[in-house]
Amino acid sequence: MNRVVTNIFPKGPYDFELTVGYHTYYRSRYGADHWEDDKYRRLLEIDNKLLLASVRSTGTVDRPELEMVVEGTALSQYDVTRAKSQIEWILGTSQDLKQFYGSIVDDDPLNNFCQHLYGLHIPHAQSPYESLILAVLGQQISNNVARLIRTLIIEKYGSPAKYNGMDYYAFPQPISLAKASLEDLRLLKMSYRKAEYINGISQVIADQSDLLTFAEYQDNNEIVSKIMQLRGVGRWTAQWLLIKGLGRMDAFPVGDLALKQMLTKLYFDQTTLKEEEMEPFSKRWSPWRSYATTYLFAANRQGLI
DNA sequence: TACCAGGTAAAAA
DNA sequence: TTTTTACATGGT
């Protein structure tokens, strides 16, 4: 077992606490992500090797600097490099907020949230597959139920490791959930249909690992129509995959109930916004709709809405 | 006790 | 083609 310390320099402004807090729903543990003692921790599975990354802030919002400690067995320089790039991706450190902030200065509720949430970057799932599974698990049900089910599936099918007496789990590999029986998945409190979705998607991804890999030039609509061919993936799930799994800047989860309620309250004077009105309305934030969405949800989680 | 919750596919109209 | 409905479960 060895241990390597390295530094990460996010693109400022970068608020580490806000970004990790949003990512973990301000809980000490959410799914495979941990947020305790001012440290973000995550067990990563890299080439079948498990390593724990612990990250803390050593800088400020405008001069951000993070310190990452990687622990594992027989760590190579390559492992550390991979872990670092995965953590940078999860924590959204390379995003540049300037253009988004500049684009919404006259948009009042949102601009106000941006002042409160200055330096919040969009955190990502570790992989497109992870974001897809988490999104499907979250369909239709309340956040409390979603969190419960997400944790159950990670603890049952993710690779475990113990560090300093604490149990950590990597996010399950596609093959693990592809091999799971529907009956076993049902034990994790999901509906039979949801178990079918999870199992089916995992089988497809286990078989074609590059299915969720897209080139830079590919259009969001092209990606959406491709992933919606997966059973269990509708447009809501596809849009969240664009935001949380692929790092696209201009996605918008039309049909999201919480989002609809927030827009109704903030922009339509309590007159319920119709679903078909969401997409046209969202265009005011293009090409930064993923940020607008994230800042609205972040404001919501902080009780600002 | 009902009814809702950060949807979706399949059935029915 | 468009509109309902079943789905599981914890919270209120």
Short mmCIF file of C-alpha atoms (C1' of nucleotides) in Angstrom, two decimals:
data_model
loop_
_atom_site.label_atom_id
_atom_site.label_comp_id
_atom_site.label_asym_id
_atom_site.label_seq_id
_atom_site.Cartn_x
_atom_site.Cartn_y
_atom_site.Cartn_z
CA MET A 1 0.00 0.00 0.00
CA ASN A 2 1.42 3.34 -0.92
CA ARG A 3 0.33 6.91 -1.09
CA VAL A 4 0.98 9.74 -3.53
CA VAL A 5 0.20 13.42 -3.08
CA THR A 6 -0.44 15.67 -6.04
CA ASN A 7 -1.95 19.08 -6.72
CA ILE A 8 -4.82 20.14 -8.94
CA PHE A 9 -5.28 23.69 -10.17
CA PRO A 10 -8.90 24.34 -11.14
CA LYS A 11 -9.88 27.15 -13.46
CA GLY A 12 -11.04 30.01 -11.21
CA PRO A 13 -13.39 31.00 -9.89
CA TYR A 14 -13.82 27.58 -8.35
CA ASP A 15 -15.68 26.96 -5.09
CA PHE A 16 -14.67 23.49 -3.94
CA GLU A 17 -17.18 23.28 -1.08
CA LEU A 18 -20.09 24.40 -3.23
CA THR A 19 -19.22 22.05 -6.05
CA VAL A 20 -18.70 19.00 -3.85
CA GLY A 21 -21.70 19.97 -1.71
CA TYR A 22 -23.92 20.12 -4.76
CA HIS A 23 -22.50 16.82 -6.01
CA THR A 24 -23.16 15.00 -2.73
CA TYR A 25 -26.42 16.78 -1.88
CA TYR A 26 -24.65 18.10 1.21
CA ARG A 27 -24.48 14.63 2.69
CA SER A 28 -21.47 12.86 4.12
CA ARG A 29 -22.14 10.13 1.63
CA TYR A 30 -24.14 10.03 -1.56
CA GLY A 31 -23.76 6.89 -3.64
CA ALA A 32 -20.06 6.30 -4.26
CA ASP A 33 -19.13 9.85 -3.24
CA HIS A 34 -18.00 10.87 0.24
CA TRP A 35 -17.82 14.36 1.73
CA GLU A 36 -16.45 14.37 5.27
CA ASP A 37 -13.78 16.31 7.21
CA ASP A 38 -13.72 18.89 4.39
CA LYS A 39 -12.52 16.16 2.06
CA TYR A 40 -14.08 14.72 -1.03
CA ARG A 41 -13.33 11.00 -1.29
CA ARG A 42 -14.02 8.53 -4.01
CA LEU A 43 -12.94 4.94 -4.61
CA LEU A 44 -11.85 4.60 -8.23
CA GLU A 45 -11.52 1.38 -10.19
CA ILE A 46 -8.78 1.78 -12.75
CA ASP A 47 -7.75 -1.25 -14.79
CA ASN A 48 -9.21 -3.55 -12.12
CA LYS A 49 -7.14 -1.81 -9.47
CA LEU A 50 -8.87 -0.02 -6.61
CA LEU A 51 -7.55 3.28 -5.37
CA LEU A 52 -8.92 5.85 -2.99
CA ALA A 53 -8.67 9.52 -3.94
CA SER A 54 -9.02 12.13 -1.16
CA VAL A 55 -9.24 15.76 -2.17
CA ARG A 56 -9.18 18.93 -0.10
CA SER A 57 -8.98 22.60 -0.88
CA THR A 58 -5.70 24.40 -0.21
CA GLY A 59 -6.59 27.60 -2.06
CA THR A 60 -9.40 30.13 -2.38
CA VAL A 61 -12.30 30.58 -4.77
CA ASP A 62 -10.37 33.02 -6.91
CA ARG A 63 -7.00 31.31 -6.51
CA PRO A 64 -8.14 27.71 -6.36
CA GLU A 65 -5.81 24.87 -5.54
CA LEU A 66 -6.65 21.32 -4.50
CA GLU A 67 -4.50 18.68 -2.90
CA MET A 68 -5.24 15.11 -3.88
CA VAL A 69 -3.97 12.06 -2.00
CA VAL A 70 -4.13 8.74 -3.82
CA GLU A 71 -3.86 5.53 -1.83
CA GLY A 72 -3.61 2.03 -3.25
CA THR A 73 -1.52 -1.04 -3.73
CA ALA A 74 1.54 -0.83 -5.98
CA LEU A 75 0.58 2.55 -7.38
CA SER A 76 2.24 3.48 -10.63
CA GLN A 77 2.70 6.94 -12.00
CA TYR A 78 0.17 5.99 -14.64
CA ASP A 79 -2.43 5.11 -11.99
CA VAL A 80 -1.97 8.48 -10.35
CA THR A 81 -2.29 10.29 -13.65
CA ARG A 82 -5.49 8.43 -14.45
CA ALA A 83 -6.91 9.07 -10.98
CA LYS A 84 -6.08 12.74 -11.28
CA SER A 85 -7.83 13.15 -14.61
CA GLN A 86 -10.88 11.27 -13.33
CA ILE A 87 -11.10 13.47 -10.25
CA GLU A 88 -10.67 16.59 -12.38
CA TRP A 89 -13.54 15.41 -14.52
CA ILE A 90 -15.80 14.56 -11.56
CA LEU A 91 -15.14 17.90 -9.90
CA GLY A 92 -15.43 19.88 -13.14
CA THR A 93 -12.18 21.71 -12.50
CA SER A 94 -11.44 22.74 -16.10
CA GLN A 95 -14.71 24.55 -16.75
CA ASP A 96 -14.58 28.27 -17.43
CA LEU A 97 -17.59 30.09 -15.94
CA LYS A 98 -16.89 33.54 -17.34
CA GLN A 99 -18.99 33.34 -20.49
CA PHE A 100 -21.95 31.86 -18.66
CA TYR A 101 -21.82 34.55 -15.97
CA GLY A 102 -21.53 37.23 -18.64
CA SER A 103 -24.56 35.89 -20.48
CA ILE A 104 -27.03 36.10 -17.59
CA VAL A 105 -26.28 39.47 -15.97
CA ASP A 106 -29.73 40.76 -16.97
CA ASP A 107 -31.61 37.60 -16.01
CA ASP A 108 -32.62 38.40 -12.54
CA PRO A 109 -33.44 35.38 -10.49
CA LEU A 110 -30.66 33.42 -12.14
CA ASN A 111 -28.10 36.22 -11.91
CA ASN A 112 -28.87 36.50 -8.23
CA PHE A 113 -28.25 32.79 -7.74
CA CYS A 114 -24.95 33.14 -9.58
CA GLN A 115 -23.82 35.70 -7.01
CA HIS A 116 -24.74 33.34 -4.18
CA LEU A 117 -23.22 30.36 -5.93
CA TYR A 118 -20.17 32.10 -7.35
CA GLY A 119 -17.58 29.51 -8.31
CA LEU A 120 -19.91 26.51 -8.57
CA HIS A 121 -18.77 24.20 -11.36
CA ILE A 122 -20.82 21.33 -12.76
CA PRO A 123 -19.72 18.08 -11.13
CA HIS A 124 -19.86 14.99 -13.32
CA ALA A 125 -20.46 11.31 -12.86
CA GLN A 126 -17.23 9.36 -13.19
CA SER A 127 -18.39 7.85 -16.48
CA PRO A 128 -21.26 8.25 -18.95
CA TYR A 129 -22.42 4.78 -17.87
CA GLU A 130 -22.56 5.85 -14.23
CA SER A 131 -24.61 8.93 -15.05
CA LEU A 132 -26.99 6.87 -17.16
CA ILE A 133 -27.60 4.31 -14.41
CA LEU A 134 -28.02 6.99 -11.74
CA ALA A 135 -30.48 8.87 -13.93
CA VAL A 136 -32.57 5.79 -14.68
CA LEU A 137 -32.64 4.93 -10.99
CA GLY A 138 -33.92 8.43 -10.30
CA GLN A 139 -36.78 8.33 -12.78
CA GLN A 140 -40.17 9.24 -11.34
CA ILE A 141 -39.36 8.57 -7.69
CA SER A 142 -38.53 11.02 -4.92
CA ASN A 143 -34.96 11.96 -4.15
CA ASN A 144 -35.06 10.06 -0.87
CA VAL A 145 -36.03 6.83 -2.57
CA ALA A 146 -33.54 7.44 -5.37
CA ARG A 147 -30.71 7.96 -2.90
CA LEU A 148 -31.63 4.78 -1.05
CA ILE A 149 -31.72 2.68 -4.21
CA ARG A 150 -28.51 4.21 -5.59
CA THR A 151 -26.68 3.39 -2.39
CA LEU A 152 -28.06 -0.14 -2.26
CA ILE A 153 -26.99 -0.96 -5.81
CA ILE A 154 -23.51 0.49 -5.29
CA GLU A 155 -22.96 -1.47 -2.08
CA LYS A 156 -24.20 -4.70 -3.60
CA TYR A 157 -22.54 -4.57 -7.02
CA GLY A 158 -19.61 -2.19 -6.63
CA SER A 159 -16.10 -3.36 -5.73
CA PRO A 160 -15.42 -2.74 -2.03
CA ALA A 161 -12.29 -1.60 -0.25
CA LYS A 162 -11.51 -0.60 3.30
CA TYR A 163 -9.38 2.40 4.24
CA ASN A 164 -8.79 3.47 7.85
CA GLY A 165 -11.71 1.34 8.97
CA MET A 166 -14.11 2.94 6.49
CA ASP A 167 -15.86 0.99 3.73
CA TYR A 168 -15.74 2.45 0.25
CA TYR A 169 -17.33 1.17 -2.93
CA ALA A 170 -16.46 1.86 -6.53
CA PHE A 171 -19.37 2.37 -8.86
CA PRO A 172 -20.45 -1.02 -10.29
CA GLN A 173 -18.99 -2.10 -13.62
CA PRO A 174 -21.47 -2.69 -16.46
CA ILE A 175 -20.68 -6.42 -16.44
CA SER A 176 -21.71 -6.76 -12.78
CA LEU A 177 -25.16 -5.32 -13.37
CA ALA A 178 -25.44 -7.15 -16.70
CA LYS A 179 -24.97 -10.45 -14.86
CA ALA A 180 -27.36 -9.58 -12.03
CA SER A 181 -30.73 -11.30 -12.12
CA LEU A 182 -33.91 -9.25 -12.25
CA GLU A 183 -35.01 -10.89 -9.01
CA ASP A 184 -31.84 -9.78 -7.25
CA LEU A 185 -32.24 -6.24 -8.54
CA ARG A 186 -35.84 -6.23 -7.38
CA LEU A 187 -34.57 -6.84 -3.85
CA LEU A 188 -33.00 -3.39 -4.04
CA LYS A 189 -36.46 -1.78 -3.93
CA MET A 190 -36.74 -0.93 -7.58
CA SER A 191 -39.67 -1.86 -9.79
CA TYR A 192 -39.43 -4.87 -12.04
CA ARG A 193 -39.44 -2.55 -15.01
CA LYS A 194 -36.63 -0.43 -13.62
CA ALA A 195 -34.65 -3.60 -12.96
CA GLU A 196 -35.15 -4.50 -16.62
CA TYR A 197 -33.89 -1.11 -17.74
CA ILE A 198 -30.77 -1.27 -15.55
CA ASN A 199 -29.98 -4.83 -16.51
CA GLY A 200 -30.64 -4.25 -20.21
CA ILE A 201 -28.58 -1.07 -20.46
CA SER A 202 -25.73 -2.74 -18.59
CA GLN A 203 -25.77 -5.69 -20.98
CA VAL A 204 -25.54 -3.37 -23.96
CA ILE A 205 -22.71 -1.32 -22.46
CA ALA A 206 -20.82 -4.39 -21.24
CA ASP A 207 -20.97 -5.65 -24.80
CA GLN A 208 -20.13 -2.35 -26.52
CA SER A 209 -18.04 -0.31 -24.14
CA ASP A 210 -17.70 2.60 -26.57
CA LEU A 211 -21.43 3.07 -27.08
CA LEU A 212 -21.50 6.11 -24.81
CA THR A 213 -18.35 7.65 -26.27
CA PHE A 214 -19.05 10.54 -28.58
CA ALA A 215 -16.83 12.77 -30.66
CA GLU A 216 -16.57 16.45 -29.94
CA TYR A 217 -18.26 17.44 -33.19
CA GLN A 218 -21.34 15.32 -32.60
CA ASP A 219 -24.48 17.31 -32.08
CA ASN A 220 -26.49 16.96 -28.87
CA ASN A 221 -29.61 15.96 -30.83
CA GLU A 222 -27.66 13.27 -32.62
CA ILE A 223 -26.43 11.90 -29.29
CA VAL A 224 -29.89 12.05 -27.74
CA SER A 225 -31.53 10.12 -30.56
CA LYS A 226 -28.80 7.50 -30.33
CA ILE A 227 -29.02 6.90 -26.59
CA MET A 228 -32.82 7.03 -26.57
CA GLN A 229 -32.71 3.78 -28.49
CA LEU A 230 -31.72 2.15 -25.22
CA ARG A 231 -34.81 0.82 -23.49
CA GLY A 232 -35.48 2.87 -20.38
CA VAL A 233 -33.84 6.02 -21.69
CA GLY A 234 -36.27 8.80 -22.57
CA ARG A 235 -35.43 12.40 -23.32
CA TRP A 236 -35.23 13.43 -19.66
CA THR A 237 -32.62 10.76 -18.94
CA ALA A 238 -30.77 11.59 -22.15
CA GLN A 239 -30.55 15.28 -21.23
CA TRP A 240 -29.18 14.51 -17.77
CA LEU A 241 -26.62 12.22 -19.39
CA LEU A 242 -25.52 15.13 -21.58
CA ILE A 243 -25.09 17.32 -18.48
CA LYS A 244 -23.71 14.89 -15.89
CA GLY A 245 -22.10 12.21 -18.02
CA LEU A 246 -20.81 13.93 -21.15
CA GLY A 247 -20.09 17.43 -19.93
CA ARG A 248 -22.15 19.13 -22.61
CA MET A 249 -22.84 22.79 -21.87
CA ASP A 250 -26.20 23.27 -23.57
CA ALA A 251 -28.48 20.48 -22.38
CA PHE A 252 -31.83 20.97 -20.67
CA PRO A 253 -33.96 18.24 -19.04
CA VAL A 254 -37.36 19.12 -20.43
CA GLY A 255 -40.08 17.43 -18.44
CA ASP A 256 -38.17 17.45 -15.17
CA LEU A 257 -40.82 18.00 -12.54
CA ALA A 258 -38.65 19.92 -10.08
CA LEU A 259 -37.28 22.11 -12.83
CA LYS A 260 -40.77 22.84 -14.09
CA GLN A 261 -41.85 23.86 -10.60
CA MET A 262 -38.84 26.14 -10.17
CA LEU A 263 -39.41 27.88 -13.51
CA THR A 264 -43.10 28.26 -12.72
CA LYS A 265 -42.31 29.92 -9.44
CA LEU A 266 -39.47 32.12 -10.64
CA TYR A 267 -40.57 33.21 -14.11
CA PHE A 268 -44.30 32.60 -14.53
CA ASP A 269 -45.81 34.03 -11.38
CA GLN A 270 -47.07 30.67 -10.17
CA THR A 271 -48.95 29.96 -13.40
CA THR A 272 -48.01 26.38 -14.08
CA LEU A 273 -45.60 26.14 -16.97
CA LYS A 274 -46.63 23.55 -19.51
CA GLU A 275 -44.13 20.94 -20.51
CA GLU A 276 -44.14 21.97 -24.15
CA GLU A 277 -43.27 25.51 -23.08
CA MET A 278 -40.07 24.45 -21.32
CA GLU A 279 -37.83 23.99 -24.34
CA PRO A 280 -38.74 27.34 -26.00
CA PHE A 281 -38.29 29.15 -22.68
CA SER A 282 -34.91 27.51 -22.05
CA LYS A 283 -33.45 29.01 -25.24
CA ARG A 284 -32.80 32.27 -23.41
CA TRP A 285 -29.92 30.45 -21.70
CA SER A 286 -28.44 28.79 -24.75
CA PRO A 287 -25.62 27.85 -25.27
CA TRP A 288 -25.18 27.54 -21.48
CA ARG A 289 -28.35 25.70 -20.51
CA SER A 290 -26.48 23.03 -18.52
CA TYR A 291 -25.15 25.76 -16.23
CA ALA A 292 -28.54 27.42 -15.91
CA THR A 293 -30.03 24.04 -14.97
CA THR A 294 -27.28 23.29 -12.47
CA TYR A 295 -27.48 26.70 -10.80
CA LEU A 296 -31.25 26.38 -10.45
CA PHE A 297 -30.95 22.97 -8.82
CA ALA A 298 -28.11 24.18 -6.63
CA ALA A 299 -30.20 27.16 -5.50
CA ASN A 300 -33.03 24.77 -4.82
CA ARG A 301 -30.83 22.46 -2.72
CA GLN A 302 -29.69 25.46 -0.71
CA GLY A 303 -33.26 26.53 -0.04
CA LEU A 304 -32.95 29.71 -2.12
CA ILE A 305 -35.99 28.85 -4.25
"C1'" DT B 1 -55.58 6.82 3.88
"C1'" DA B 2 -54.43 8.86 -0.08
"C1'" DC B 3 -51.29 11.03 -3.05
"C1'" DC B 4 -47.03 12.55 -4.74
"C1'" DA B 5 -42.11 12.21 -6.24
"C1'" DG B 6 -36.01 15.43 -10.43
"C1'" DG B 7 -40.23 9.40 -16.11
"C1'" DT B 8 -40.89 5.67 -19.41
"C1'" DA B 9 -42.87 2.17 -22.30
"C1'" DA B 10 -46.81 0.04 -23.57
"C1'" DA B 11 -51.75 0.04 -23.93
"C1'" DA B 12 -55.84 2.41 -25.20
"C1'" DA B 13 -58.33 5.92 -27.41
"C1'" DT C 1 -51.13 10.12 -33.66
"C1'" DT C 2 -52.19 11.50 -29.07
"C1'" DT C 3 -53.62 10.35 -24.40
"C1'" DT C 4 -53.77 7.27 -20.37
"C1'" DT C 5 -51.86 3.88 -17.24
"C1'" DA C 6 -48.80 0.73 -14.43
"C1'" DC C 7 -44.96 0.81 -12.01
"C1'" DA C 8 -42.38 0.50 -6.29
"C1'" DT C 9 -41.57 2.82 -2.29
"C1'" DG C 10 -40.66 6.39 1.38
"C1'" DG C 11 -42.48 10.69 2.93
"C1'" DT C 12 -46.34 13.68 4.26
#
